[in-house]
Short mmCIF file of C-alpha atoms and ligand atoms in Angstrom, two decimals:
data_model
loop_
_atom_site.label_atom_id
_atom_site.label_comp_id
_atom_site.label_asym_id
_atom_site.label_seq_id
_atom_site.Cartn_x
_atom_site.Cartn_y
_atom_site.Cartn_z
CA UNK R 15 110.81 77.64 84.13
CA UNK R 16 110.17 79.65 80.98
CA UNK R 17 112.26 79.79 77.88
CA UNK R 18 112.28 82.78 75.58
CA UNK R 19 113.90 82.91 72.18
CA UNK R 20 116.53 85.64 72.13
CA UNK R 21 115.60 88.14 69.45
CA UNK R 22 118.88 88.28 67.59
CA UNK R 23 120.29 84.77 67.93
CA UNK R 24 117.02 82.84 68.02
CA UNK R 25 118.55 80.77 70.83
CA UNK R 26 116.44 79.76 73.82
CA UNK R 27 117.15 81.70 76.97
CA UNK R 28 116.42 80.35 80.44
CA UNK R 29 115.65 83.54 82.35
CA UNK R 30 115.21 81.72 85.68
CA UNK R 31 118.67 80.22 85.39
CA UNK R 32 120.19 83.64 84.62
CA UNK R 33 118.32 85.18 87.53
CA UNK R 34 119.81 82.64 89.93
CA UNK R 35 123.25 82.18 88.41
CA UNK R 36 124.17 85.75 87.51
CA UNK R 37 121.97 87.92 89.71
CA UNK R 38 121.86 85.57 92.72
CA UNK R 39 118.07 85.92 93.20
CA UNK R 40 115.80 82.97 93.87
CA UNK R 41 112.67 84.03 92.04
CA UNK R 42 111.11 86.86 90.09
CA UNK R 43 108.94 89.38 91.80
CA UNK R 44 105.36 89.60 90.47
CA UNK R 45 105.35 90.83 86.85
CA UNK R 46 109.14 91.12 86.53
CA UNK R 47 109.20 88.03 84.35
CA UNK R 48 106.46 89.39 82.04
CA UNK R 49 108.36 92.65 81.59
CA UNK R 50 111.63 90.82 80.91
CA UNK R 51 110.00 88.49 78.38
CA UNK R 52 108.44 91.46 76.55
CA UNK R 53 111.86 93.14 76.45
CA UNK R 54 113.56 89.98 75.21
CA UNK R 55 110.94 89.62 72.49
CA UNK R 56 112.08 92.99 71.21
CA UNK R 57 109.06 95.06 72.27
CA UNK R 58 109.23 98.64 73.45
CA UNK R 59 108.32 98.72 77.14
CA UNK R 60 107.01 101.40 79.50
CA UNK R 61 107.38 100.27 83.11
CA UNK R 62 105.95 102.19 86.02
CA UNK R 63 106.23 100.56 89.43
CA UNK R 64 106.82 101.43 93.07
CA UNK R 65 110.25 102.39 94.35
CA UNK R 66 112.32 99.23 94.97
CA UNK R 67 110.07 97.09 92.75
CA UNK R 68 113.20 95.88 90.93
CA UNK R 69 112.84 97.83 87.68
CA UNK R 70 116.58 97.76 86.95
CA UNK R 71 116.58 93.97 86.67
CA UNK R 72 114.04 94.32 83.85
CA UNK R 73 116.71 95.79 81.57
CA UNK R 74 119.80 94.32 83.24
CA UNK R 75 118.79 90.68 82.81
CA UNK R 76 117.93 91.04 79.09
CA UNK R 77 121.23 92.90 78.65
CA UNK R 78 123.15 89.95 80.05
CA UNK R 79 121.47 87.30 77.89
CA UNK R 80 121.02 89.23 74.63
CA UNK R 81 123.60 89.67 71.92
CA UNK R 82 125.09 93.17 71.85
CA UNK R 83 125.17 96.15 74.16
CA UNK R 84 122.44 97.86 76.19
CA UNK R 85 122.81 101.61 76.61
CA UNK R 86 121.34 102.80 79.90
CA UNK R 87 120.52 106.49 80.18
CA UNK R 88 120.58 107.56 83.80
CA UNK R 89 120.26 111.07 85.26
CA UNK R 90 122.21 110.91 88.51
CA UNK R 91 125.86 110.21 89.14
CA UNK R 92 125.25 108.57 92.51
CA UNK R 93 122.63 106.29 90.97
CA UNK R 94 124.90 105.31 88.08
CA UNK R 95 127.85 104.54 90.33
CA UNK R 96 125.61 102.61 92.69
CA UNK R 97 124.25 100.35 89.91
CA UNK R 98 127.60 99.94 88.17
CA UNK R 99 129.23 98.80 91.44
CA UNK R 100 126.48 96.21 92.02
CA UNK R 101 126.83 94.84 88.45
CA UNK R 102 130.61 94.66 88.71
CA UNK R 103 130.23 92.70 91.93
CA UNK R 104 128.19 90.19 89.89
CA UNK R 105 131.01 90.00 87.29
CA UNK R 106 128.94 91.60 84.57
CA UNK R 107 130.80 93.58 81.88
CA UNK R 108 129.57 97.08 82.68
CA UNK R 109 130.97 100.53 81.96
CA UNK R 110 129.99 104.12 82.55
CA UNK R 111 130.86 107.39 80.91
CA UNK R 112 130.13 110.40 83.07
CA UNK R 113 131.86 113.51 84.35
CA UNK R 114 134.06 111.44 86.67
CA UNK R 115 135.29 108.88 84.11
CA UNK R 116 139.07 109.28 83.55
CA UNK R 117 140.01 110.02 79.93
CA UNK R 118 141.93 106.76 79.28
CA UNK R 119 138.94 104.75 80.58
CA UNK R 120 136.54 106.77 78.44
CA UNK R 121 138.71 106.21 75.37
CA UNK R 122 138.87 102.47 76.01
CA UNK R 123 135.07 102.31 76.24
CA UNK R 124 134.67 104.27 73.00
CA UNK R 125 137.22 102.02 71.25
CA UNK R 126 135.20 99.02 72.40
CA UNK R 127 132.08 100.59 70.84
CA UNK R 128 133.86 101.52 67.62
CA UNK R 129 134.92 97.90 67.16
CA UNK R 130 131.24 97.30 66.33
CA UNK R 131 131.26 94.21 68.54
CA UNK R 132 131.47 95.61 72.06
CA UNK R 133 132.43 93.38 74.95
CA UNK R 134 130.56 95.72 77.29
CA UNK R 135 127.05 94.39 78.10
CA UNK R 136 125.71 97.52 79.76
CA UNK R 137 126.91 101.07 79.24
CA UNK R 138 125.60 103.74 81.64
CA UNK R 139 125.63 107.28 80.25
CA UNK R 140 124.07 110.63 81.07
CA UNK R 141 121.37 112.10 78.81
CA UNK R 142 123.78 114.96 78.06
CA UNK R 143 126.35 112.50 76.74
CA UNK R 144 123.79 111.06 74.34
CA UNK R 145 123.58 114.41 72.57
CA UNK R 146 127.28 114.34 71.59
CA UNK R 147 128.13 113.64 67.96
CA UNK R 148 131.09 111.37 68.60
CA UNK R 149 129.00 109.14 70.87
CA UNK R 150 126.17 108.94 68.36
CA UNK R 151 128.70 108.06 65.65
CA UNK R 152 130.05 105.20 67.76
CA UNK R 153 126.52 103.93 68.33
CA UNK R 154 125.90 103.93 64.58
CA UNK R 155 128.88 101.62 64.13
CA UNK R 156 127.47 99.22 66.73
CA UNK R 157 124.04 99.43 65.14
CA UNK R 158 125.40 98.62 61.70
CA UNK R 159 126.80 95.42 63.18
CA UNK R 160 123.33 94.72 64.66
CA UNK R 161 124.80 94.76 68.14
CA UNK R 162 122.87 97.66 69.62
CA UNK R 163 120.61 95.42 71.70
CA UNK R 164 118.44 97.86 73.58
CA UNK R 165 118.13 101.37 75.01
CA UNK R 166 117.03 101.68 78.63
CA UNK R 167 115.91 105.04 79.98
CA UNK R 168 115.94 104.99 83.77
CA UNK R 169 114.00 107.58 85.80
CA UNK R 170 112.07 108.35 82.62
CA UNK R 171 109.90 111.00 84.30
CA UNK R 172 112.90 113.36 83.84
CA UNK R 173 111.90 113.48 80.16
CA UNK R 174 108.74 115.38 80.88
CA UNK R 175 108.51 119.07 81.60
CA UNK R 176 105.55 118.02 83.70
CA UNK R 177 107.77 115.77 85.78
CA UNK R 178 109.40 116.89 89.02
CA UNK R 179 112.97 116.46 87.86
CA UNK R 180 112.84 117.65 84.28
CA UNK R 181 116.20 117.57 82.48
CA UNK R 182 116.14 119.32 79.09
CA UNK R 183 118.68 116.91 77.55
CA UNK R 184 116.25 114.04 78.17
CA UNK R 185 114.10 115.54 75.42
CA UNK R 186 116.86 114.76 72.91
CA UNK R 187 116.53 111.06 73.63
CA UNK R 188 113.99 111.02 70.83
CA UNK R 189 117.10 110.58 68.71
CA UNK R 190 117.19 106.86 69.57
CA UNK R 191 113.85 105.98 67.98
CA UNK R 192 114.41 108.31 65.05
CA UNK R 193 117.79 106.89 64.22
CA UNK R 194 117.41 103.27 65.37
CA UNK R 195 113.69 102.46 65.01
CA UNK R 196 114.36 98.72 65.14
CA UNK R 197 116.20 98.88 68.48
CA UNK R 198 113.82 98.20 71.39
CA UNK R 199 113.57 100.77 74.15
CA UNK R 200 112.54 100.28 77.74
CA UNK R 201 111.75 103.20 80.02
CA UNK R 202 111.23 102.98 83.76
CA UNK R 203 109.96 105.27 86.47
CA UNK R 204 108.36 105.13 89.90
CA UNK R 205 106.85 108.57 89.75
CA UNK R 206 104.73 109.56 86.80
CA UNK R 207 101.22 110.92 86.81
CA UNK R 208 99.16 110.00 83.73
CA UNK R 209 100.09 113.31 82.12
CA UNK R 210 103.81 112.67 82.62
CA UNK R 211 103.42 109.12 81.28
CA UNK R 212 101.83 110.37 78.06
CA UNK R 213 104.48 113.02 77.69
CA UNK R 214 107.30 110.49 78.14
CA UNK R 215 105.82 108.15 75.51
CA UNK R 216 105.33 110.97 72.99
CA UNK R 217 108.70 112.58 73.60
CA UNK R 218 110.57 109.32 73.10
CA UNK R 219 108.61 108.77 69.89
CA UNK R 220 107.22 105.41 71.02
CA UNK R 221 104.40 103.87 69.03
CA UNK R 222 101.43 103.34 71.39
CA UNK R 223 100.03 100.54 69.26
CA UNK R 224 103.16 98.47 69.71
CA UNK R 225 104.19 99.62 73.19
CA UNK R 226 103.85 97.23 76.14
CA UNK R 227 102.79 99.31 79.16
CA UNK R 228 103.18 97.87 82.65
CA UNK R 229 101.80 100.03 85.46
CA UNK R 230 101.97 98.67 88.96
CA UNK R 231 100.90 99.92 92.35
CA UNK R 232 102.84 102.69 94.12
CA UNK R 233 102.29 100.95 97.43
CA UNK R 234 105.19 100.31 99.80
CA UNK R 235 103.42 98.62 102.71
CA UNK R 236 106.57 98.14 104.81
CA UNK R 237 107.24 101.89 104.94
CA UNK R 238 105.85 103.64 108.02
CA UNK R 239 105.01 107.21 107.09
CA UNK R 240 104.94 109.84 109.79
CA UNK R 241 104.71 113.63 109.87
CA UNK R 242 106.30 115.38 112.85
CA UNK R 243 104.89 118.86 113.29
CA UNK R 244 107.15 121.67 114.37
CA UNK R 245 107.62 125.43 114.23
CA UNK R 246 110.59 127.77 113.83
CA UNK R 247 110.82 128.21 117.57
CA UNK R 248 111.76 124.62 118.02
CA UNK R 249 114.95 122.81 117.00
CA UNK R 250 113.86 119.33 116.04
CA UNK R 251 117.39 118.01 116.34
CA UNK R 252 116.80 116.75 119.90
CA UNK R 253 113.65 114.95 118.84
CA UNK R 254 115.49 113.12 116.08
CA UNK R 255 118.55 112.32 118.21
CA UNK R 256 116.35 110.94 121.00
CA UNK R 257 114.56 108.73 118.48
CA UNK R 258 117.78 107.38 116.96
CA UNK R 259 119.49 106.81 120.32
CA UNK R 260 116.29 105.13 121.53
CA UNK R 261 116.55 102.74 118.60
CA UNK R 262 120.13 101.87 119.51
CA UNK R 263 119.11 101.31 123.14
CA UNK R 264 116.22 99.05 122.18
CA UNK R 265 118.52 96.94 120.04
CA UNK R 266 121.09 96.72 122.82
CA UNK R 267 118.56 95.90 125.54
CA UNK R 268 116.70 93.16 123.71
CA UNK R 269 118.69 89.95 124.43
CA UNK R 270 117.27 88.06 121.43
CA UNK R 271 118.00 90.94 119.08
CA UNK R 272 121.46 91.39 120.53
CA UNK R 273 122.19 87.71 120.00
CA UNK R 274 121.04 88.00 116.38
CA UNK R 275 123.27 91.02 115.86
CA UNK R 276 126.26 89.24 117.36
CA UNK R 277 125.68 86.21 115.14
CA UNK R 278 125.50 88.32 112.00
CA UNK R 279 128.48 90.37 113.15
CA UNK R 280 126.40 93.53 113.09
CA UNK R 281 126.92 96.61 115.25
CA UNK R 282 124.14 97.88 117.52
CA UNK R 283 124.61 101.28 115.90
CA UNK R 284 124.36 100.01 112.34
CA UNK R 285 120.93 101.47 111.71
CA UNK R 286 121.49 102.92 108.23
CA UNK R 287 119.50 105.98 107.29
CA UNK R 288 119.35 109.11 105.16
CA UNK R 289 118.45 112.61 106.26
CA UNK R 290 117.46 115.00 103.47
CA UNK R 291 118.05 118.74 103.90
CA UNK R 292 117.55 121.65 101.53
CA UNK R 293 121.01 123.13 101.68
CA UNK R 294 124.52 121.82 101.12
CA UNK R 295 125.83 123.71 104.15
CA UNK R 296 123.19 122.06 106.34
CA UNK R 297 124.25 118.58 105.28
CA UNK R 298 127.75 119.32 106.57
CA UNK R 299 126.65 121.12 109.75
CA UNK R 300 124.09 118.48 110.67
CA UNK R 301 126.46 115.58 109.98
CA UNK R 302 129.05 117.24 112.21
CA UNK R 303 126.53 117.86 114.96
CA UNK R 304 125.49 114.21 114.84
CA UNK R 305 129.10 113.06 114.92
CA UNK R 306 129.66 115.17 118.03
CA UNK R 307 126.78 113.26 119.58
CA UNK R 308 128.32 109.91 118.73
CA UNK R 309 126.39 109.15 115.53
CA UNK R 310 128.38 108.01 112.48
CA UNK R 311 127.10 110.63 110.02
CA UNK R 312 128.54 111.90 106.74
CA UNK R 313 127.38 114.56 104.28
CA UNK R 314 126.60 114.03 100.59
CA UNK R 315 125.96 116.82 98.11
CA UNK R 316 126.96 117.84 94.60
CA UNK R 317 129.63 120.26 95.89
CA UNK R 318 131.78 117.56 97.51
CA UNK R 319 134.81 116.26 95.63
CA UNK R 320 134.36 113.04 93.67
CA UNK R 321 136.61 111.32 96.18
CA UNK R 322 134.58 112.50 99.18
CA UNK R 323 131.34 111.44 97.52
CA UNK R 324 132.73 108.02 96.65
CA UNK R 325 134.13 107.53 100.13
CA UNK R 326 130.88 108.45 101.85
CA UNK R 327 128.70 106.40 99.50
CA UNK R 328 130.99 103.35 99.69
CA UNK R 329 131.28 103.56 103.47
CA UNK R 330 127.52 103.82 103.85
CA UNK R 331 126.71 101.04 101.38
CA UNK R 332 129.31 98.82 103.09
CA UNK R 333 127.83 99.40 106.59
CA UNK R 334 131.18 100.78 107.76
CA UNK R 335 131.37 102.19 111.27
CA UNK R 336 131.21 105.99 111.12
CA UNK R 337 129.07 105.97 107.95
CA UNK R 338 125.68 104.93 109.30
CA UNK R 339 123.75 108.06 108.42
CA UNK R 340 124.07 110.06 105.22
CA UNK R 341 122.94 113.68 105.46
CA UNK R 342 122.21 114.64 101.88
CA UNK R 343 120.64 117.02 99.45
CA UNK R 344 118.48 115.61 96.68
CA UNK R 345 121.74 114.81 94.80
CA UNK R 346 121.35 111.55 96.72
CA UNK R 347 117.75 110.87 95.75
CA UNK R 348 116.44 108.81 92.88
CA UNK R 349 117.49 105.24 92.39
CA UNK R 350 119.97 104.79 95.25
CA UNK R 351 119.73 101.17 96.27
CA UNK R 352 120.85 99.85 99.63
CA UNK R 353 118.76 97.09 101.06
CA UNK R 354 118.83 97.80 104.80
CA UNK R 355 118.03 101.53 105.00
CA UNK R 356 115.93 101.62 108.16
CA UNK R 357 114.92 105.27 108.06
CA UNK R 358 114.61 108.28 105.78
CA UNK R 359 114.11 111.66 107.40
CA UNK R 360 113.08 114.83 105.61
CA UNK R 361 114.49 117.63 107.72
CA UNK R 362 112.13 120.02 105.91
CA UNK R 363 109.27 119.59 103.47
CA UNK R 364 110.68 118.38 100.10
CA UNK R 365 110.23 120.39 96.90
CA UNK R 366 107.60 118.13 95.35
CA UNK R 367 105.32 115.20 96.06
CA UNK R 368 107.26 113.02 93.65
CA UNK R 369 110.57 113.98 95.27
CA UNK R 370 109.15 113.01 98.66
CA UNK R 371 107.99 109.61 97.39
CA UNK R 372 111.28 108.94 95.57
CA UNK R 373 113.43 109.85 98.55
CA UNK R 374 111.29 108.04 101.12
CA UNK R 375 111.48 105.08 98.75
CA UNK R 376 115.18 104.61 99.58
CA UNK R 377 114.02 103.02 102.86
CA UNK R 378 113.13 99.38 103.46
CA UNK R 379 114.21 97.95 100.12
CA UNK R 380 114.70 94.56 101.81
CA UNK R 381 110.96 94.54 102.58
CA UNK R 382 111.48 95.02 106.34
CA UNK R 383 109.64 97.70 108.31
CA UNK R 384 111.33 101.09 107.99
CA UNK R 385 110.43 104.58 109.10
CA UNK R 386 109.91 107.66 106.91
CA UNK R 387 109.68 110.80 109.01
CA UNK R 388 109.01 114.25 107.63
CA UNK R 389 109.49 117.30 109.86
CA UNK R 390 106.90 119.77 108.70
CA UNK R 391 106.46 123.39 109.73
CA UNK R 392 104.30 126.07 108.20
CA UNK R 393 107.30 128.39 108.12
CA UNK R 394 109.16 125.86 105.93
CA UNK R 395 106.03 125.46 103.85
CA UNK R 396 106.11 129.20 103.13
CA UNK R 397 109.83 129.11 102.40
CA UNK R 398 109.29 126.23 99.97
CA UNK R 399 106.58 128.26 98.26
CA UNK R 400 108.89 131.32 98.01
CA UNK R 401 111.63 129.16 96.57
CA UNK R 402 109.22 127.67 94.09
CA UNK R 403 108.17 131.15 92.99
CA UNK R 404 111.79 132.12 92.43
CA UNK R 405 112.43 129.00 90.39
CA UNK R 406 109.26 129.64 88.43
CA UNK R 407 110.50 133.13 87.55
CA UNK R 408 113.83 131.71 86.46
CA UNK R 409 112.15 129.01 84.38
CA UNK R 410 109.85 131.55 82.77
CA UNK R 411 112.86 133.69 81.89
CA UNK R 412 114.47 130.59 80.34
CA UNK R 413 111.34 130.11 78.21
CA UNK R 414 109.95 126.97 79.86
CA UNK R 415 106.28 126.21 79.31
CA UNK R 416 103.82 127.90 81.62
CA UNK R 417 101.79 124.75 82.15
CA UNK R 418 104.79 122.81 83.41
CA UNK R 419 105.43 125.56 85.93
CA UNK R 420 101.84 125.41 87.11
CA UNK R 421 102.23 121.66 87.55
CA UNK R 422 105.22 122.04 89.84
CA UNK R 423 103.18 124.36 92.01
CA UNK R 424 100.40 121.77 92.13
CA UNK R 425 102.81 119.06 93.22
CA UNK R 426 104.04 121.18 96.14
CA UNK R 427 100.47 122.10 97.03
CA UNK R 428 99.53 118.42 97.08
CA UNK R 429 102.44 117.69 99.38
CA UNK R 430 101.42 120.49 101.73
CA UNK R 431 97.87 119.09 101.80
CA UNK R 432 99.33 115.65 102.58
CA UNK R 433 101.27 117.08 105.53
CA UNK R 434 98.33 119.05 106.88
CA UNK R 435 95.97 116.09 106.54
CA UNK R 436 95.36 114.27 109.82
CA UNK R 437 92.22 112.42 108.80
CA UNK R 438 93.38 109.90 106.21
CA UNK R 439 95.82 107.06 105.73
CA UNK R 440 99.18 108.28 104.38
CA UNK R 441 99.48 105.26 102.07
CA UNK R 442 96.09 106.02 100.55
CA UNK R 443 96.95 109.71 100.11
CA UNK R 444 100.13 108.79 98.23
CA UNK R 445 98.31 106.29 95.99
CA UNK R 446 95.63 108.84 95.26
CA UNK R 447 98.21 111.45 94.19
CA UNK R 448 99.61 109.04 91.62
CA UNK R 449 96.15 107.97 90.44
CA UNK R 450 96.76 104.46 91.77
CA UNK R 451 93.31 103.02 92.50
CA UNK R 452 94.50 99.62 93.72
CA UNK R 453 93.66 98.62 97.26
CA UNK R 454 96.73 99.84 99.16
CA UNK R 455 97.26 98.05 102.46
CA UNK R 456 98.27 99.81 105.68
CA UNK R 457 98.82 97.69 108.77
CA UNK R 458 99.33 100.48 111.33
CA UNK R 459 102.03 101.73 108.98
CA UNK R 460 101.23 105.43 109.20
CA UNK R 461 100.69 108.02 111.91
CA UNK R 462 96.95 108.19 111.13
CA UNK R 463 96.41 104.47 111.56
CA UNK R 464 98.65 104.29 114.62
CA UNK R 465 96.80 106.91 116.63
CA UNK R 466 94.58 109.34 114.79
CA UNK R 467 93.59 111.34 117.89
CA UNK R 468 97.13 111.86 119.00
CA UNK R 469 98.06 112.86 115.46
CA UNK R 470 95.45 115.62 115.48
CA UNK R 471 96.62 116.80 118.91
CA UNK R 472 100.25 116.89 117.80
CA UNK R 473 99.32 118.98 114.80
CA UNK R 474 97.41 121.46 116.98
CA UNK R 475 100.28 121.77 119.41
CA UNK R 476 103.18 121.60 116.98
CA UNK R 477 102.41 124.03 114.19
CA UNK R 478 102.61 127.81 114.18
CA UNK R 479 99.18 129.36 113.65
CA UNK R 480 98.18 130.53 110.17
CA UNK R 481 97.71 134.05 111.60
CA UNK R 482 101.29 134.15 112.84
CA UNK R 483 102.61 132.87 109.50
CA UNK R 484 100.60 135.48 107.65
CA UNK R 485 102.09 138.25 109.81
CA UNK R 486 105.57 136.96 109.05
CA UNK R 487 104.83 136.78 105.35
CA UNK R 488 103.46 140.29 105.27
CA UNK R 489 106.39 141.65 107.24
CA UNK R 490 108.81 139.74 104.97
CA UNK R 491 110.66 138.37 108.00
CA UNK R 492 111.21 134.76 106.95
CA UNK R 493 114.92 134.10 106.60
CA UNK R 494 115.76 131.62 103.86
CA UNK R 495 118.21 130.83 101.07
CA UNK R 496 117.61 129.43 97.64
CA UNK R 497 117.82 125.65 97.31
CA UNK R 498 121.15 124.22 96.28
N1 ATP T 504 113.51 89.16 91.88
C1 ATP T 504 114.17 89.74 92.86
N2 ATP T 504 114.43 89.07 94.01
C2 ATP T 504 115.11 89.67 95.01
N3 ATP T 504 115.58 90.92 94.96
C3 ATP T 504 115.35 91.62 93.84
C4 ATP T 504 114.63 91.08 92.74
N4 ATP T 504 114.57 92.03 91.77
C5 ATP T 504 115.21 93.12 92.25
N5 ATP T 504 115.68 92.88 93.48
C6 ATP T 504 116.40 93.81 94.35
O1 ATP T 504 115.52 94.85 94.72
C7 ATP T 504 116.25 96.03 94.95
C8 ATP T 504 115.56 97.20 94.24
O2 ATP T 504 115.71 97.07 92.86
P1 ATP T 504 115.91 98.35 91.91
O3 ATP T 504 117.03 99.18 92.41
O4 ATP T 504 115.94 97.86 90.54
O5 ATP T 504 114.55 99.09 92.22
P2 ATP T 504 113.77 100.13 91.35
O6 ATP T 504 112.48 99.51 90.97
O7 ATP T 504 114.63 100.67 90.26
O8 ATP T 504 113.47 101.22 92.44
P3 ATP T 504 113.65 102.82 92.42
O9 ATP T 504 112.59 103.36 91.53
O10 ATP T 504 113.44 103.16 93.85
O11 ATP T 504 115.04 103.10 91.98
C9 ATP T 504 117.66 95.78 94.45
O12 ATP T 504 118.51 95.56 95.56
C10 ATP T 504 117.54 94.51 93.63
O13 ATP T 504 118.73 93.74 93.67
#
């Protein structure tokens, strides 16, 4: 047990008790306690750790025990709603202001802020909302009362133009340190190269001399990474369906497993997963195709109504029959937390290395073995490169820095090299991309370590030849749309 003196009240805080009583967890994961203690002592914190490490707890627990309100800046609606629902379930006073918040609710939250003594412990907002004058004014009132406890910036790599998911309004978050230099800030990410890390720290105006930096391994040893090679000629739908149905059959035919499932009141077909596709229309078409084959699949993309999105997310999180598989665009990427996601499938190569790692990281958050499959074809590789070029042109027209554009190209190139590589461990390749030089374990948890010879054979048989791809490129015959 370790007591920390709360910064504002000077009272001793028993973080272990709070962890058990409020968050229902038995013990801290390695280094979580150190991060939480640094935050409670009022230090600025930079936290970089693998997907599912438990970064959110590092600002949520201090928020619950500290005096005042913690403002959490979060880039994705799905992520915000997902975290807010989990905190509400734990009876924590949490609120969110985003595009879906009804006006009366928004006004009530703002009134709470303007009182100077908010009852809300955690307030989730978008970076765009932080740029608004009326919100900043309300924060000043809270600050004057010394009740602005902490600022948490989740998915902090979005701050950097070098990052894979740059959001211009994240740059304005510098406002917090300029205006409230005494208010501690914690920023978290799973995906930052050293360049992005430096950029994040500088952009937020954090003082390196006083900043506590925690950088942990990227390793997710329970994830089984696998590339499945294909070409345009082949529809990989049957391959995927056979795999999923095979999983159901194995569960049903194993008496011990079946008994376990019956005891925990679990369906044989409750094998939750996510399939990522490039296009909104594909999420709907693929979900429908799966439903016609008896799989409980639902789409998720930014173009759905708020109600549809909520319904599909809630059904999936709640393990409801008919909602086992979410077919999504990257609108369903970063931060989504559901413990028993048994597989993540990339229907095509993702846009960036970081995006791949983030999305695959939705799997196996309970620590159990889970599969991450990526269907890779050279035709899709070329389409991804075309799309990147188009986005680069658009970014250049919008005046974005040339170097950031080059970096995005490098990230895609690194991902292509990862897919084409059949002579190294996938876990090691991922660690090496993020500059993680820790010893990453792999117990037959990748296609290379499972059967390296078969992997090489599958690549030879599965991919279109470079000559053929070149002919298609030259003839301009690849059909593709822009990402959406
Ligand atoms: N000490 C703990 N004991 C048990 N479970 C924990 C602990 N800390 C966090 N968790 C759980 O781990 C899961 C992942 O946590 P969280 O969503 O914070 O991950 P993250 O580090 O933000 O990952 P990502 O970068 O992928 O979003 C959550 O379900 C959370 O409740």
